[in-house]
Structure formats: structure tokens, C-alpha cells
Coordinates of C-alpha atoms and ligand atoms in Angstrom, one line a residue:
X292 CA 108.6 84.1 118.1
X293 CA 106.4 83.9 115.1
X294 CA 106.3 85.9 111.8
X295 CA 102.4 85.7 110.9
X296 CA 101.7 86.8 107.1
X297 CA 99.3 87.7 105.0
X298 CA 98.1 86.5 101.6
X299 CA 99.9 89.9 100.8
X300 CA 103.1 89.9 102.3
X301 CA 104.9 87.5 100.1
X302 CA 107.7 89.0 100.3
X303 CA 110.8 86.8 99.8
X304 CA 113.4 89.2 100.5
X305 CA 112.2 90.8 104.0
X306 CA 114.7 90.6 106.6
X307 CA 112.3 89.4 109.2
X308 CA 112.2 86.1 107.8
X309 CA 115.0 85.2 109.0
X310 CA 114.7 86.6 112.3
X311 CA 112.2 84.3 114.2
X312 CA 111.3 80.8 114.6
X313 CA 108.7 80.1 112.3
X314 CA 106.5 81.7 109.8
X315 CA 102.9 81.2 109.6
X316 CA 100.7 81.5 106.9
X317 CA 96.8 80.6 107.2
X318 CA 95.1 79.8 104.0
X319 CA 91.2 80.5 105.6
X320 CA 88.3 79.5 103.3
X321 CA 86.7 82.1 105.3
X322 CA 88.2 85.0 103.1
X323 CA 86.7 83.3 99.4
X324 CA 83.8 83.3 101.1
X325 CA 82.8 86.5 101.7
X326 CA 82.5 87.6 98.6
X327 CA 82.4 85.7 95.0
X328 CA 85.8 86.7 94.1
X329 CA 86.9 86.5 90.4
X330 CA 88.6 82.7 90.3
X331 CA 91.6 84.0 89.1
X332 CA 91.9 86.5 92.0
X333 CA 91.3 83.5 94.1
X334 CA 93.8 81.0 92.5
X335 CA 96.2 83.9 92.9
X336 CA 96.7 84.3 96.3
X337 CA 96.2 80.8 97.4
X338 CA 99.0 79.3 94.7
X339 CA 101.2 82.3 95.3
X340 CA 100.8 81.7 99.3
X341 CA 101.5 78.3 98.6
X342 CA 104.7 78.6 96.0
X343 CA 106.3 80.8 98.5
X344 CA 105.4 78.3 102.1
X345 CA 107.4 75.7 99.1
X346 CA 110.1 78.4 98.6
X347 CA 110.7 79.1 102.4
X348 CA 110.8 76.0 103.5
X349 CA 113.2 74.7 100.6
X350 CA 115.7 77.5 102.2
X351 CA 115.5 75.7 105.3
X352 CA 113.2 78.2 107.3
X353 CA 110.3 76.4 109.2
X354 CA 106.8 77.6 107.8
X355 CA 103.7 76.3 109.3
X356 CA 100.8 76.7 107.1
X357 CA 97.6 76.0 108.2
X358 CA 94.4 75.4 105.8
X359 CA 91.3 75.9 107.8
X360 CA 88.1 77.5 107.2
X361 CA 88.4 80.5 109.7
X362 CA 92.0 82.5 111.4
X363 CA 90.7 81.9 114.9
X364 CA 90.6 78.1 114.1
X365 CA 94.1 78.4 112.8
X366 CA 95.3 80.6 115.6
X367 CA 93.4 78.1 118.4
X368 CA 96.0 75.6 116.7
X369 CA 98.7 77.6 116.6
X370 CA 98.7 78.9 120.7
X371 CA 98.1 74.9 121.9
X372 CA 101.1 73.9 120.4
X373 CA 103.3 77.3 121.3
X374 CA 101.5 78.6 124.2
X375 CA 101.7 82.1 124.8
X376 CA 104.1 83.0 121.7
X377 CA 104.6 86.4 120.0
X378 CA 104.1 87.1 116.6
X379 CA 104.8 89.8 115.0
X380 CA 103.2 91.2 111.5
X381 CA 103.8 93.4 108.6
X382 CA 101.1 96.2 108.9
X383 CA 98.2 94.7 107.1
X384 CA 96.4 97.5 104.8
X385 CA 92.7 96.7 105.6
X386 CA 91.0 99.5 107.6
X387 CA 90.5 98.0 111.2
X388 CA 92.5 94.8 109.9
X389 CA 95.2 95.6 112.5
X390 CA 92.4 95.3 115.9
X391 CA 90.9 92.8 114.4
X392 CA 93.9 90.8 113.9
X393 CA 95.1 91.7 117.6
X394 CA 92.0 91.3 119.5
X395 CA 92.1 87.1 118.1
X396 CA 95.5 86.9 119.2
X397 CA 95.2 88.1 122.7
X398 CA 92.3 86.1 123.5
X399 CA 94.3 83.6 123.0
X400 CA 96.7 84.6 125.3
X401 CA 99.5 85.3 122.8
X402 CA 100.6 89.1 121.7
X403 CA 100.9 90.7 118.5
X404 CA 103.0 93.1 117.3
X405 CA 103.2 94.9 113.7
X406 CA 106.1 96.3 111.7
X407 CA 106.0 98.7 108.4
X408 CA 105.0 97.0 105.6
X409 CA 107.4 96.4 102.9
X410 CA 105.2 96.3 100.1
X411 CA 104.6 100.6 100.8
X412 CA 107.3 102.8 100.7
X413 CA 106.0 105.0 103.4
X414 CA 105.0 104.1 107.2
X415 CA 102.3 105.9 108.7
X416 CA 104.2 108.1 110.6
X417 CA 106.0 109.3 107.6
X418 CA 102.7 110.0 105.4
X419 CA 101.5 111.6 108.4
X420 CA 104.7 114.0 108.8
X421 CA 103.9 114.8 105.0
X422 CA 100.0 115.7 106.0
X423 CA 100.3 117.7 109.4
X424 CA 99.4 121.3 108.6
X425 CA 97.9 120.7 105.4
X426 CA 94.0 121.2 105.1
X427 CA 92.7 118.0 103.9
X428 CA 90.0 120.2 102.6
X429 CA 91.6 122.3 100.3
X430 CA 93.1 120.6 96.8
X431 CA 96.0 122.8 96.7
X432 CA 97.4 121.9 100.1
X433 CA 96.2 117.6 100.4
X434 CA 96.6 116.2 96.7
X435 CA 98.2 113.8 94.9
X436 CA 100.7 116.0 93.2
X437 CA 102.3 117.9 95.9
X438 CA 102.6 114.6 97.8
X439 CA 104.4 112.9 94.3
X440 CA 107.1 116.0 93.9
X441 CA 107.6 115.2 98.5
X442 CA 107.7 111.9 97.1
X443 CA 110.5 112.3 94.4
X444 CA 112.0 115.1 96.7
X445 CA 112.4 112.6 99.7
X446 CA 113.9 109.7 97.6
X447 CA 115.7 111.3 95.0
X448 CA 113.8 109.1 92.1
X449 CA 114.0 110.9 88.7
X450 CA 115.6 114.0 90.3
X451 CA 118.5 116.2 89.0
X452 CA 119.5 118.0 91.7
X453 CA 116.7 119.7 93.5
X454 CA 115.2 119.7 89.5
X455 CA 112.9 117.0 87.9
X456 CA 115.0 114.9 85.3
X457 CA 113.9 116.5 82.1
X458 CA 112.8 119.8 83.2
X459 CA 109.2 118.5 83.9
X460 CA 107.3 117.0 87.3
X461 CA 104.8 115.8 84.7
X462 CA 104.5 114.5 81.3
X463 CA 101.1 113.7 80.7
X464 CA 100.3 116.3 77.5
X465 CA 103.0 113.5 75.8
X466 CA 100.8 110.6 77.5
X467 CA 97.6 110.9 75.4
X468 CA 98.2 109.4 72.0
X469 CA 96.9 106.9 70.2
X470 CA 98.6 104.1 68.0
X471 CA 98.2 104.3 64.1
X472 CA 95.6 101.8 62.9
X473 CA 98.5 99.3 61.9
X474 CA 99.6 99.0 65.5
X475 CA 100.0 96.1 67.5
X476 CA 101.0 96.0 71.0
X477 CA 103.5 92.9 72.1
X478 CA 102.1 90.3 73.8
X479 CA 102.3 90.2 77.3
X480 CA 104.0 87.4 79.0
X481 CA 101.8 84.6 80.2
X482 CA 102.8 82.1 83.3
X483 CA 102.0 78.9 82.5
X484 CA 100.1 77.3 86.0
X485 CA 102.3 75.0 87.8
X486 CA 100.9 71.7 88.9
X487 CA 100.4 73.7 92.8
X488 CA 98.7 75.9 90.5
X489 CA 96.2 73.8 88.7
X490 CA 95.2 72.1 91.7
X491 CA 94.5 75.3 93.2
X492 CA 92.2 76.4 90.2
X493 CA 90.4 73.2 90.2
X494 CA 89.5 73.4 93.6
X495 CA 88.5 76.6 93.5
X496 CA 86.4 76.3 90.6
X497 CA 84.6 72.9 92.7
X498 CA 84.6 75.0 96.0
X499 CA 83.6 78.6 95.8
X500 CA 80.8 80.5 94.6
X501 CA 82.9 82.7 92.3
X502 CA 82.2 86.5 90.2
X503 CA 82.2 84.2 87.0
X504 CA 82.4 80.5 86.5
X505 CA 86.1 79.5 86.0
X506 CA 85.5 77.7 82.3
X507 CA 84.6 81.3 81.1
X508 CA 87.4 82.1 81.8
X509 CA 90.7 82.6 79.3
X510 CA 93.5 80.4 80.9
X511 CA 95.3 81.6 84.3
X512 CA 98.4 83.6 83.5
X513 CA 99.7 85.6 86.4
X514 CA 102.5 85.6 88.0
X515 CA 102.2 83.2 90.9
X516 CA 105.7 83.2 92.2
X517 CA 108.8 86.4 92.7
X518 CA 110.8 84.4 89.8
X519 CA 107.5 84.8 87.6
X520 CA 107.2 88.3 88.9
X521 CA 110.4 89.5 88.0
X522 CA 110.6 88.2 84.8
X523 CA 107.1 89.8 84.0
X524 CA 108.9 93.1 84.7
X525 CA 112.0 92.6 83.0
X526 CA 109.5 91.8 80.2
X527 CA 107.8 94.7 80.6
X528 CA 110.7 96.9 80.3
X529 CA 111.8 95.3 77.2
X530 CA 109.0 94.7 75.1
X531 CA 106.5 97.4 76.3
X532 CA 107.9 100.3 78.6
X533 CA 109.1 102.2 75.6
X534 CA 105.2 103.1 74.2
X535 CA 103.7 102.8 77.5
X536 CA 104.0 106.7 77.7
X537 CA 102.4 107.6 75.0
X538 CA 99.6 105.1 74.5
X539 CA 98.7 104.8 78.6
X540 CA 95.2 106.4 77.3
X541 CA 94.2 104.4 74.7
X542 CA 91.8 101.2 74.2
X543 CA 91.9 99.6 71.1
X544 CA 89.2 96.8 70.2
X545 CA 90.5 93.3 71.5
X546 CA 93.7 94.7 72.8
X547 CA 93.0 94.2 76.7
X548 CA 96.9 94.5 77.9
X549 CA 98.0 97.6 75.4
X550 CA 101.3 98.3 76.7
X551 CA 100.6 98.4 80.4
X552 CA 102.5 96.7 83.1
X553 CA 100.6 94.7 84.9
X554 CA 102.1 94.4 88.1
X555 CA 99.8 95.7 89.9
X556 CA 99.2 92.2 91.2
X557 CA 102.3 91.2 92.0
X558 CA 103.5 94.1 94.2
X559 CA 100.2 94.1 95.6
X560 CA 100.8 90.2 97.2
X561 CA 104.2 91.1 97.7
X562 CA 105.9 89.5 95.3
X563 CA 107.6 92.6 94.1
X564 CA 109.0 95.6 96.0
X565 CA 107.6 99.3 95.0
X566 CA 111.1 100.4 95.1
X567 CA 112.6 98.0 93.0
X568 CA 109.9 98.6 90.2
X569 CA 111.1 102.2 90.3
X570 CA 114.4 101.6 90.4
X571 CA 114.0 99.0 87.5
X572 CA 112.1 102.0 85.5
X573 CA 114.8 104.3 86.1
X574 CA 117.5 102.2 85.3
X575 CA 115.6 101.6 81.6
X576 CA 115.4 105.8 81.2
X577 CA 119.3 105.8 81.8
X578 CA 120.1 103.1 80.0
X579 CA 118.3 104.7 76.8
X580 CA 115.4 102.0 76.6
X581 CA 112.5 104.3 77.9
X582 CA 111.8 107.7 77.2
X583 CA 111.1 109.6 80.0
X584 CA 107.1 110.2 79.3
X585 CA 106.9 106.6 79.4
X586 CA 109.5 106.4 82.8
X587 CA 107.9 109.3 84.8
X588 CA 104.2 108.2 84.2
X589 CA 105.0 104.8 85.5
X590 CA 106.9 106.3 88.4
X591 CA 104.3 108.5 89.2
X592 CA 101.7 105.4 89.4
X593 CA 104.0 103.6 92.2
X594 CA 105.5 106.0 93.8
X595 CA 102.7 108.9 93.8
X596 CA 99.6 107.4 93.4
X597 CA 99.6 103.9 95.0
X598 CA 101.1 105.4 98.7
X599 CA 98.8 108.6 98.0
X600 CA 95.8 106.1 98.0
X601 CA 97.0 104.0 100.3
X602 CA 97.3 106.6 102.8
X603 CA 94.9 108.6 102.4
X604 CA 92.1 105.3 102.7
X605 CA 93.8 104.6 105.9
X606 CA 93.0 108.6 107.0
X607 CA 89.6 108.8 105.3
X608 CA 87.9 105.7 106.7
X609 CA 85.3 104.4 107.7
X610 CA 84.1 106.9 106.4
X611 CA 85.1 106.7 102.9
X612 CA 83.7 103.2 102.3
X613 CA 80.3 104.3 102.9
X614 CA 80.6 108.0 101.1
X615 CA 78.0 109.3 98.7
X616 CA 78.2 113.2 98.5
X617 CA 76.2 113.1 94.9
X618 CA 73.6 110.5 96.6
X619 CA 73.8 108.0 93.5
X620 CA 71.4 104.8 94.6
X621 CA 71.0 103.0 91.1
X622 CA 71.9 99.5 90.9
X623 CA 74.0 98.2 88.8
X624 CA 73.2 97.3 85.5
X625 CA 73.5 93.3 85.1
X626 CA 76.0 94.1 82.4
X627 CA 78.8 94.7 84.8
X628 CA 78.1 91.0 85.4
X629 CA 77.3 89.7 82.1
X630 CA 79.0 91.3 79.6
X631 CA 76.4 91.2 77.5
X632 CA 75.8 94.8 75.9
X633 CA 76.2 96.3 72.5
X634 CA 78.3 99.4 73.8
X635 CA 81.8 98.1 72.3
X636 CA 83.4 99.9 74.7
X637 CA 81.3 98.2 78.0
X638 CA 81.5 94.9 76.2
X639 CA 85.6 95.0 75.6
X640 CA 85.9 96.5 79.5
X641 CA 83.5 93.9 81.6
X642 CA 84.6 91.4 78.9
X643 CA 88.2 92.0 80.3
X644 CA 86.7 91.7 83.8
X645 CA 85.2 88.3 83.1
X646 CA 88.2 86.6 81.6
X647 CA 91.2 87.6 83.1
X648 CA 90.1 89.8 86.0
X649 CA 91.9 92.8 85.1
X650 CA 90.8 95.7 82.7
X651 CA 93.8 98.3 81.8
X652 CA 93.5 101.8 84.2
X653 CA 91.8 103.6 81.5
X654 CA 89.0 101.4 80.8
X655 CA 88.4 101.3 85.0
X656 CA 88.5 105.3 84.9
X657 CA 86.7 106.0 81.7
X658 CA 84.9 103.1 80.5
X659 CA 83.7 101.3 83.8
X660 CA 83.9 104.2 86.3
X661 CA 82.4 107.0 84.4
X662 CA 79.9 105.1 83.1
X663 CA 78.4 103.7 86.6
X664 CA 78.9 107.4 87.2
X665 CA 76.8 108.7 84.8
X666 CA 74.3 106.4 85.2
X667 CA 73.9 107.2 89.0
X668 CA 75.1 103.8 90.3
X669 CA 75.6 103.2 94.1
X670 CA 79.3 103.8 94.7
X671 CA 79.1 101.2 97.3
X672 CA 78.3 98.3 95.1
X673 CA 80.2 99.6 92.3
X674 CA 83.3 99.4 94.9
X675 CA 82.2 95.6 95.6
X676 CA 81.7 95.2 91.6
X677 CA 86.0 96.2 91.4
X678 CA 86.7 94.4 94.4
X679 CA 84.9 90.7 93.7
X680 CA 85.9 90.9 90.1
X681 CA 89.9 92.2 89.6
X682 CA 92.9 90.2 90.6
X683 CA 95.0 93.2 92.4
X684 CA 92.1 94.5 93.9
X685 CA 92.1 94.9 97.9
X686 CA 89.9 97.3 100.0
X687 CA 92.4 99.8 100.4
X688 CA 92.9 99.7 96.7
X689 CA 89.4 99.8 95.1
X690 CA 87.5 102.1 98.0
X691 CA 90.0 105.2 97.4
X692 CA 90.0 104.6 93.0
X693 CA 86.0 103.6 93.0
X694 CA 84.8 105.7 96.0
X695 CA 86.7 108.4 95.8
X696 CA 88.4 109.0 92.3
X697 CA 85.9 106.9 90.1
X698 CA 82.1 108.0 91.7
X699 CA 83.5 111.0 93.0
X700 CA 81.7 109.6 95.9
X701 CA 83.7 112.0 97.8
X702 CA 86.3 114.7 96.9
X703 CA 89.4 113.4 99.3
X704 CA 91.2 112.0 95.9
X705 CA 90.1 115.0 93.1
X706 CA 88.3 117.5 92.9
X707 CA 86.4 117.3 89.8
X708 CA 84.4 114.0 88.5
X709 CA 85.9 111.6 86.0
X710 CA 82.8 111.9 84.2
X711 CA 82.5 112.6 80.1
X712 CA 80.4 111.9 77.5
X713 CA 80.8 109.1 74.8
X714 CA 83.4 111.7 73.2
X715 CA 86.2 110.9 75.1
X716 CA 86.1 107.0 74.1
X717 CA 85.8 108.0 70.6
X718 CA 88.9 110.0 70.9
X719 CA 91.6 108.0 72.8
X720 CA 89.9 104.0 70.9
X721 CA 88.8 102.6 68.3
X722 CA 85.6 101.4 69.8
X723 CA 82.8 104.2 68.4
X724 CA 83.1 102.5 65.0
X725 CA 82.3 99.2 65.8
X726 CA 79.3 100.2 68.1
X727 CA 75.7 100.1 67.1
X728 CA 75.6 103.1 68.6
X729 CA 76.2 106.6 66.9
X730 CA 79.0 108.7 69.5
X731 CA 78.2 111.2 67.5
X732 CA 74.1 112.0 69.1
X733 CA 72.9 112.7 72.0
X734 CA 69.6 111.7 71.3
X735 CA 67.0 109.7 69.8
X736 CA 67.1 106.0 69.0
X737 CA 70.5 104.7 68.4
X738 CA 72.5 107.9 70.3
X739 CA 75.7 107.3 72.3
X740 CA 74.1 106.1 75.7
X741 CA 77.1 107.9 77.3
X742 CA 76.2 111.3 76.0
X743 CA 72.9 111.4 77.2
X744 CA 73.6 110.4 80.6
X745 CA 76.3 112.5 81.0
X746 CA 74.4 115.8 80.1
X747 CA 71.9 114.6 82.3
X748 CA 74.5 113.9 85.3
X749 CA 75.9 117.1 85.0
X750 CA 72.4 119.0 85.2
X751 CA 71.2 116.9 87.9
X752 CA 74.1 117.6 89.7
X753 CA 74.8 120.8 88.9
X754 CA 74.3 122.4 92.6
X755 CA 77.3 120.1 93.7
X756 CA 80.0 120.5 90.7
X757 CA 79.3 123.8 89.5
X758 CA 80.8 125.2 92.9
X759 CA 83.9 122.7 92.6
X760 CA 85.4 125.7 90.2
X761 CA 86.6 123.1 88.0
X762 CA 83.9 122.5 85.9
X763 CA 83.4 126.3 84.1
X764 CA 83.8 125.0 80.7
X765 CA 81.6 121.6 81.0
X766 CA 78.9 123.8 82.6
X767 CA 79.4 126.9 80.0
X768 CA 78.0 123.9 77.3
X769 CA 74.8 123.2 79.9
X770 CA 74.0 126.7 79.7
X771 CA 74.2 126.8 76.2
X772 CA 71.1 123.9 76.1
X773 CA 67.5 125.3 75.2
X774 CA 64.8 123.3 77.2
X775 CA 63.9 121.5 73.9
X776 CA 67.4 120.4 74.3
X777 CA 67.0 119.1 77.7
X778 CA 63.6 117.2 77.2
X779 CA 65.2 115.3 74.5
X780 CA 68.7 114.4 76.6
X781 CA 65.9 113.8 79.3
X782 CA 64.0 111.2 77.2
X783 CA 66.8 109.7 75.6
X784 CA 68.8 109.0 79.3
X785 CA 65.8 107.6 80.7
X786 CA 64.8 105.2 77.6
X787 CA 68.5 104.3 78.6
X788 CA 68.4 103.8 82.3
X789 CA 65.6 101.1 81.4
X790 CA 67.5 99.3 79.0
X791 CA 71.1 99.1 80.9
X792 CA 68.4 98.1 84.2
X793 CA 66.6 95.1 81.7
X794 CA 70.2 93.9 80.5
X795 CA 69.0 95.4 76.6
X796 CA 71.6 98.2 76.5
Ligands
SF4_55 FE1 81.0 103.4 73.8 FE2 79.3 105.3 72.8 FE3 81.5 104.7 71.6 FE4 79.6 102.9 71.6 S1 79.5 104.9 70.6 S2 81.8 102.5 71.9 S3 78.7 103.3 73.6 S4 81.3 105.6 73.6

């Protein structure tokens, strides 16, 4: 009896460690080499797989980890010496992960067996329960909010009663400020690589064709370990939670952190339970030390949103991987790679990207997102783009945000495109007044490439979004456009199209 994990079910505390023989955990080359991961992503999971074989075995349980190039080399290993055993799994995430998986453990003549995954707080079944009878067509019946207020219903997080603590399901009108121009966020804390650690970076940097080459990087600094883990979100809590509400919108030049969590990683490998996040958050709004704009947002993140996705990715594909209801086909432009524009607010985003892996939500929604958006980029490789280049991302985490919420490649996650023009930025960062670029034209020389492309992207597409019935007021300022307008938008978003394709944007 054998307890097979992931990369991503680190979990420390599951009771199934303790109830089989042996736990086995494959570190394949394979998986780096699919795609050319970011190095930290890649550093990540292998020193985190390997700190947690150390902190298994060092409790006495027998862990045998295998470093090949591909699973069915590992598993042809693992069924000579135990012929015929059983293993059993947490539910791996990946769409199709769970036949694939079995299908290389019966040809071996072993079986596998899976069991809910402890790093969501909902099994299939119990999404599904949640689903049945609602039309997954209609937004009012198969969104994200209904299933957050079942959510808080069902486990009594942030609840009064049958009433929302506070009076409110939802305090986003208090969630869109931005900090006074003498504001500095705390810095947020930064793991210092182990030895495991730096001889995992080193040979990943020698080893793997990677999204960026690892001595652009800034230092490694994630959490690698459930120690590290939890003291990132005890200092979290302390040092940040309190303005996280407010200033969860807002960019602000060289500030790549602001006051967000960043655990997304770490519950994502496992390292931290969902549940004990929330609880964590919830203990900090009793205890006085959060306010609860700051508590309910972040709840609403894990609890709502992470299952929604994860669910609904498992309901929507294959399908959703491949979606394109707007039929974007435009590369994308080499600055998602390089880094190298004058749009401060690209630059600070893909900049992010390069160094650490991570860029804050906003800046995926609003910076990255909506501009591939506007600029008609294939959903598809924008989805790879997220994937190879963030640390938490997984499939069933980028293909649901990118696909779905981000290109509004289809309308399973919202109904509306996250798309606006340069005006948004200007209004929740400081970016717009370092730019070469003027945020406030449309046109000519020198204009806001944003704008143009977004006026453009909403007449082009106008057939589609108009009939969503959420877009009346964006579409009451197309209407007001003359056609001199229009030829000048037109001019000025293809002069910018060329540029963002010849890397001079
Ligand atoms: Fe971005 Fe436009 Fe603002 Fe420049 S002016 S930072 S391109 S939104």
C-alpha cells in the first residue's frame, strides 16, 4: 500500500500519510520539459518536493523518491520491487490527469485509487450537488457569487447567523482605493534558499531550457517548506492584511508585492490548507487586526473563487482550453517575453513576470490580460504565456483566469470582458505619469496604446458583447463616435499592432 503524490500535494498534515507503507514521490525531468517554465517555478516544486521527502522521513515514515526523466520509468521501478501494490492518490487537478495516471499504473499490473484532495475544500461530488439544476448558461443561476454566499452558507465562514458578518456578502466598493503618494507597502517576507534549495536552482539553471535565464532573475524567495509557509501567513496577517482591502486594486511603480498575500503558491503545492488560510483571516477580523473589507475580500479569493475555478475547469474542459468565442489569433507581442516596452505599466507587469514569477492579481487582470485582450492575442498562447512564466500557476489555475476570465475566450467565468482602456490604469496607479505615452489620447503619435485598441476591440466585436447586456454604457460611448473618430482610433491601433508585433511599443 502506497501513497503516490504529487509535486502538489505536499501536504504535511494529511491523515493518509500515516496510513500506508510508503510514500512515493517522483521528481520526472519530464514535466520541466515540456514547457520552459519560469526557474523559480521550477526550483519551487522540486526543493519543496524535496524539503518535505527530508521532513517525512525525519518523522520516521518511509518515502521513496525516485529522480528519473519520465513517471513510467519511475513506476517500472517502483512495481519490480512491490509487485502488484496499490497506491492510492489525492485527486490530482489536471483535466484527464486522473486516466492518465491510472492507465500507467495498471499496465503495470498495480491499481490506483484516488481520494479528495486536501488542498480544495470541495470534492466533486459536492460542487456538483451545488451545480445540478442550475443552467450553466445563464449568469444568474452558474456564477461565482451565488456559489461564494453556498460557500459561506455551507461552512459558516464570516457568517452571523444565517446573515453575512457585517451586513454585507461583498465589500468591494471599500476595495478600490489607492494609497496617498507617501505610501509604502511593508516588505514582504523573503525565504532565504536552503542549501537543498540552491542546489536545486543551480541545476536547474544548467539543465532546463527555462521562460527566462535564471541570473535575470531577483534572488529566489518563496516559501519552500510548511514552516516557511506558515510564517509567510502569519506575516501576512501582521504586516499587510490590514490595507490589503483597500488597496487590492492598485499598482504603484516598483511596488510588485503591494499588500497582497502571496500564498497562492504555497496552498497551490500544498504546503498550506485553504481552510486554515480562512480560518487564519477570520481569526485576525475578530481579534481586531483586519477590517472586514480587507477579511471578506481575501476570503472570498479562497474560498469563492479558487474552488469556483477549480471546478468549473474540471466541468468546462477540454473544451475550455481550446475556447475562442471572439476568434482572437494575434501572437503575442515579444514583450510578454522581453520586457522591453515603454508602456510603464507593461514594463512593471512582465518585469514582475521575469524576476520573480509572480505579478499581483490586478496587474494579470488589467495590465497583462486586458491588454493581450485588446490587442486580439490568441487565448491559447496567452494561457501558455501565464502558465510557463508564474510560480503558482497550474493548468487548472491559468485556463479558467486566462481562457475564461482574462480573454473572455469564453463566458463560463463572467459575463462581460475585463477589457478597458488606458483609463483604468491611470486611475487605480501611478504608472500614466511616468509613461511616454499620454493616457489621456486616443490617437495620434504618442496616444495611450491601450485606448486605441480598446475602442477598436469593442467595435470589432461589437456583434458578440453588445448582446451580453452588460456592456450598454461602454457601447452608448461607441455610438457617440463620428466615422472621423473611428478612422483615427483605426489608424492609431493599427500603427500600434505593428509596433507591440516589431518589439518597438
Ligand atoms: Fe499604461 Fe497607457 Fe498609462 Fe502608459 S499611459 S502606463 S501605456 S495605461
Amino acid at each position: 500500500m502506497t501513497l503516490w503524490l504529487l509535486g502538489t500535494h505536499l501536504d504535511r498534515t494529511a491523515a493518509s500519510l500515516d496510513e500506508h507503507d510508503r510514500v512515493l514521490l517522483i521528481e520526472a525531468t519530464e514535466f520541466a520539459e515540456r514547457r520552459p517554465y519560469h526557474p523559480h517555478k521550477l526550483t519551487l516544486v522540486f526543493a519543496a518536493m524535496r524539503r518535505f521527502r527530508d521532513d517525512l522521513r525525519a518523522r520516521g515514515l518511509t518515502v521513496d523518491y525516485r529522480r528519473v526523466e519520465t513517471f513510467a520509468e519511475a513506476l517500472d521501478d517502483h512495481f519490480d520491487e512491490h509487485p502488484g501494490d496499490d497506491l492510492t492518490m489525492p485527486r490530482p487537478a489536471a483535466d484527464a490527469a486522473e486516466d492518465r495516471l491510472r492507465e500507467l499504473v495498471d499496465d503495470r499490473g498495480g491499481s490506483l485509487s484516488f481520494v479528495p484532495n486536501p488542498t480544495f475544500l470541495l470534492t466533486p461530488e459536492e460542487f456538483d450537488e451545488w451545480a445540478e439544476g442550475r443552467n450553466t448558461n445563464d449568469p444568474d443561476t452558474y456564477r461565482m457569487e451565488g456559489f461564494y454566499r453556498w460557500m459561506r452558507r455551507r461552512s459558516g465562514v464570516l457568517m452571523d447567523g444565517d446573515s453575512p458578518v457585517g451586513g454585507e456578502w461583498n465589500y468591494d466598493e471599500q476595495n478600490r482605493e489607492t494609497p496617498p503618494a507617501d505610501w509604502e507597502p511593508p516588505d514582504p517576507p523573503e525565504f532565504e534558499p536552503d542549501e537543498t534549495t540552491r542546489e536545486v536552482a543551480s541545476w536547474v539553471d544548467s539543465t532546463f531550457e527555462t521562460f527566462v535565464d535564471g541570473a535575470e532573475t531577483a534572488p529566489f524567495r518563496w516559501p519552500v517548506t510548511r514552516e516557511e509557509a506558515l510564517s509567510a501567513l502569519e506575516r501576512f496577517v501582521d504586516a499587510r492584511f490590514a490595507e490589503f482591502g483597500p488597496y487590492q486594486d492598485a499598482m504603484i511603480e516598483g511596488e510588485w508585492a503591494m499588500t497582497h498575500s502571496l500564498l497562492s503558491a504555497s496552498i497551490n503545492l500544498g504546503l498550506l490548507r485553504p481552510m486554515e488560510v480562512i480560518e487564519r483571516a477570520e481569526r485576525a477580523y475578530e481579534d481586531g487586526d483586519a477590517p472586514i473589507n480587507s477579511v471578506e475580500g481575501f476570503v472570498r479569493q479562497v474560498l469563492g473563487w479558487r474552488e469556483f475555478v477549480r471546478h468549473v475547469y474540471r466541468r468546462s474542459m477540454p473544451a475550455m482550453a481550446d475556447a475562442n468565442q471572439l476568434g482572437q489569433a494575434e501572437d503575442l507581442p515579444p514583450a510578454y517575453w522581453t520586457g522591453e516596452t515603454e508602456m510603464t505599466c507593461l514594463s512593471e507587469a512582465v518585469e514582475g513576470v521575469r524576476k520573480r514569477g509572480y505579478a499581483h492579481h490586478i496587474e494579470r487582470l488589467m495590465v497583462l490580460s486586458n491588454f493581450a485582450l485588446v490587442y486580439g492575442a490568441d487565448p491559447q498562447e496567452l494561457n501558455e504565456w501565464f502558465h510557463q512564466g508564474f510560480v503558482d500557476a497550474f493548468h487548472w489555475v491559468t485556463t479558467p483566469n486566462v481562457v475564461g476570465m482574462g480573454s473572455f475566450a469564453t463566458d463560463a467565468l463572467s459575463s462581460k470582458p475585463y477589457a478597458s482602456s488606458g483609463s483604468y490604469v491611470n486611475r487605480m496607479s501611478d504608472y500614466c505619469s511616468s509613461c511616454p505615452y499620454a493616457v489621456s489620447r486616443d490617437t495620434g503619435e504618442g496616444a495611450c496604446p491601450f485606448n486605441s485598441l480598446y475602442w477598436t476591440f469593442l467595435r470589432e466585436h461589437e456583434e458578440t458583447l453588445r448582446g451580453t447586456g452588460r456592456m450598454g454604457l461602454m457601447y452608448s460611448h461607441v455610438d457617440d463616435k463620428g466615422e472621423d473618430e473611428w478612422a483615427a482610433l483605426e489608424e492609431r491601433a493599427e500603427t500600434v499592432r505593428e509596433m507591440a508585433r516589431e518589439g518597438e511599443l
